[in-house]
CSV table of C-alpha atoms in Angstrom, one decimal:
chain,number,residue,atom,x,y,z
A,84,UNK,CA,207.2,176.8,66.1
A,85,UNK,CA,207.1,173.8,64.4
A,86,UNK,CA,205.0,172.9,61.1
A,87,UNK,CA,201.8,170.4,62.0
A,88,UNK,CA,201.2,167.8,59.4
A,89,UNK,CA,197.9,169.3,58.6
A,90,UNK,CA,199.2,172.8,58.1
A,91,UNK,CA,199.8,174.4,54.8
A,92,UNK,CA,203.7,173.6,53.5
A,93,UNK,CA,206.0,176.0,54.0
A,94,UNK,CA,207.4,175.7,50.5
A,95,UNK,CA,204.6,177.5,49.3
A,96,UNK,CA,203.2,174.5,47.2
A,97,UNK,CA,199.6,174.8,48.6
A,98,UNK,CA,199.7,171.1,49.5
A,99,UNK,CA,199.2,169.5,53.4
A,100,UNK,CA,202.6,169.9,54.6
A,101,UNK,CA,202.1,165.9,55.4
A,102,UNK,CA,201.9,165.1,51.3
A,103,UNK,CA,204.9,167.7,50.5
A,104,UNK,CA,208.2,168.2,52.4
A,105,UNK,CA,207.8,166.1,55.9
A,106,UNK,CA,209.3,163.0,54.3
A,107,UNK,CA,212.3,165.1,53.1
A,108,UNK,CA,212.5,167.3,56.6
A,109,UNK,CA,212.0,163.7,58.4
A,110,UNK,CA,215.1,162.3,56.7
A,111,UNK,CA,217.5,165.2,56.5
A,112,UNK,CA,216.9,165.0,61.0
A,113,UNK,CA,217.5,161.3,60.7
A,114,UNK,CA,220.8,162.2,59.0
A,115,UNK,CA,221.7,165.0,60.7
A,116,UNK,CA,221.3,162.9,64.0
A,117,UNK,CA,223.2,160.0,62.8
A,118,UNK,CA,226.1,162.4,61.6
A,119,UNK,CA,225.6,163.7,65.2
A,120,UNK,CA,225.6,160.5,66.8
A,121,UNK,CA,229.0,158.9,65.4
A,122,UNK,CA,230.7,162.5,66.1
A,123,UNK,CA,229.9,161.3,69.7
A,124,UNK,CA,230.9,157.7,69.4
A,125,UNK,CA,234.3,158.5,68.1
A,126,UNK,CA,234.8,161.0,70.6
A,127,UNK,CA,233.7,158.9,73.8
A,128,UNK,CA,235.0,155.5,75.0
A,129,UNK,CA,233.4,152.2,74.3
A,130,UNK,CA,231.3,152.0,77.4
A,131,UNK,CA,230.3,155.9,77.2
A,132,UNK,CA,229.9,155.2,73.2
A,133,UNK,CA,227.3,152.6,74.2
A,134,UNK,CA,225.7,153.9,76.6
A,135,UNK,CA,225.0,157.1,74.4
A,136,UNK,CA,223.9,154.8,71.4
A,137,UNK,CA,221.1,153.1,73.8
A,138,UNK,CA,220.0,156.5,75.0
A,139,UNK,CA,220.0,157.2,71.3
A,140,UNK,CA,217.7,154.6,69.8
A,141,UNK,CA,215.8,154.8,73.3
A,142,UNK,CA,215.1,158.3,72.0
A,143,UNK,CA,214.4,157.5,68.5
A,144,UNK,CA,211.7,154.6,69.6
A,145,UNK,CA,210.3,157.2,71.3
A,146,UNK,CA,209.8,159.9,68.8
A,147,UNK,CA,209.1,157.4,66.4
A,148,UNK,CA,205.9,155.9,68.5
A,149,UNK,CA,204.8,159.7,69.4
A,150,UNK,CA,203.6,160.1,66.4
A,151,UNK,CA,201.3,156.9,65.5
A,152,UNK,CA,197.7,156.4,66.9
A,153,UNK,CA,196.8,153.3,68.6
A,154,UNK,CA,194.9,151.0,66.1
A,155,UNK,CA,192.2,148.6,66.9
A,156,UNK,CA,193.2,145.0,66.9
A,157,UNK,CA,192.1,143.2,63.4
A,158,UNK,CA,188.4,141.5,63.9
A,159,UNK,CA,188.3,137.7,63.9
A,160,UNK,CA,185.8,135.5,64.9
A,161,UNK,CA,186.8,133.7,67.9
A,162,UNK,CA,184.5,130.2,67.2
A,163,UNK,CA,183.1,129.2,64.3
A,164,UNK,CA,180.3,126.5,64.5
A,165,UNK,CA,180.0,124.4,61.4
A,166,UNK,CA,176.8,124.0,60.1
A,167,UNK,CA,174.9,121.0,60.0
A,168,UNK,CA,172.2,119.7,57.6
């Protein structure tokens, strides 16, 4: 099962697993799929190798947006009406 970002870290620290070890997890699965990624690409042909690498960053984008909330557009007035003395 995998940690939530509010749950306690595994590490033991007693901190939000989110403030402790998911920036370090995060990156050692980015490397670890880029490691995995050029194993493919040498071993496939150029049209296979970029066909994989599209489905790659296809996935990426998608894991990558999972994750964020949808944020309300910044507020800005849409007229403003000098005022006259």
């Amino acid at each position: 099962m995998k940690t939530g970002r509010n749950d306690p870290c595994p590490c033991g620290s007693g901190q939000k697993y989110k403030k402790c070890c998911e920036a370090k997890d995060e990156a050692k699965r980015g490397e670890a799929l880029a490691a995995e990624n050029a194993a493919l690409t040498d071993t496939l042909d150029g049209d296979e190798a970029a066909k994989a690498q599209k489905q790659g960053d296809a996935t990426a984008r998608r894991e990558g947006f999972a994750g964020r909330t949808k944020q309300a557009p910044a507020m800005r007035p849409t007229h403003v009406r000098k005022r006259t003395v």
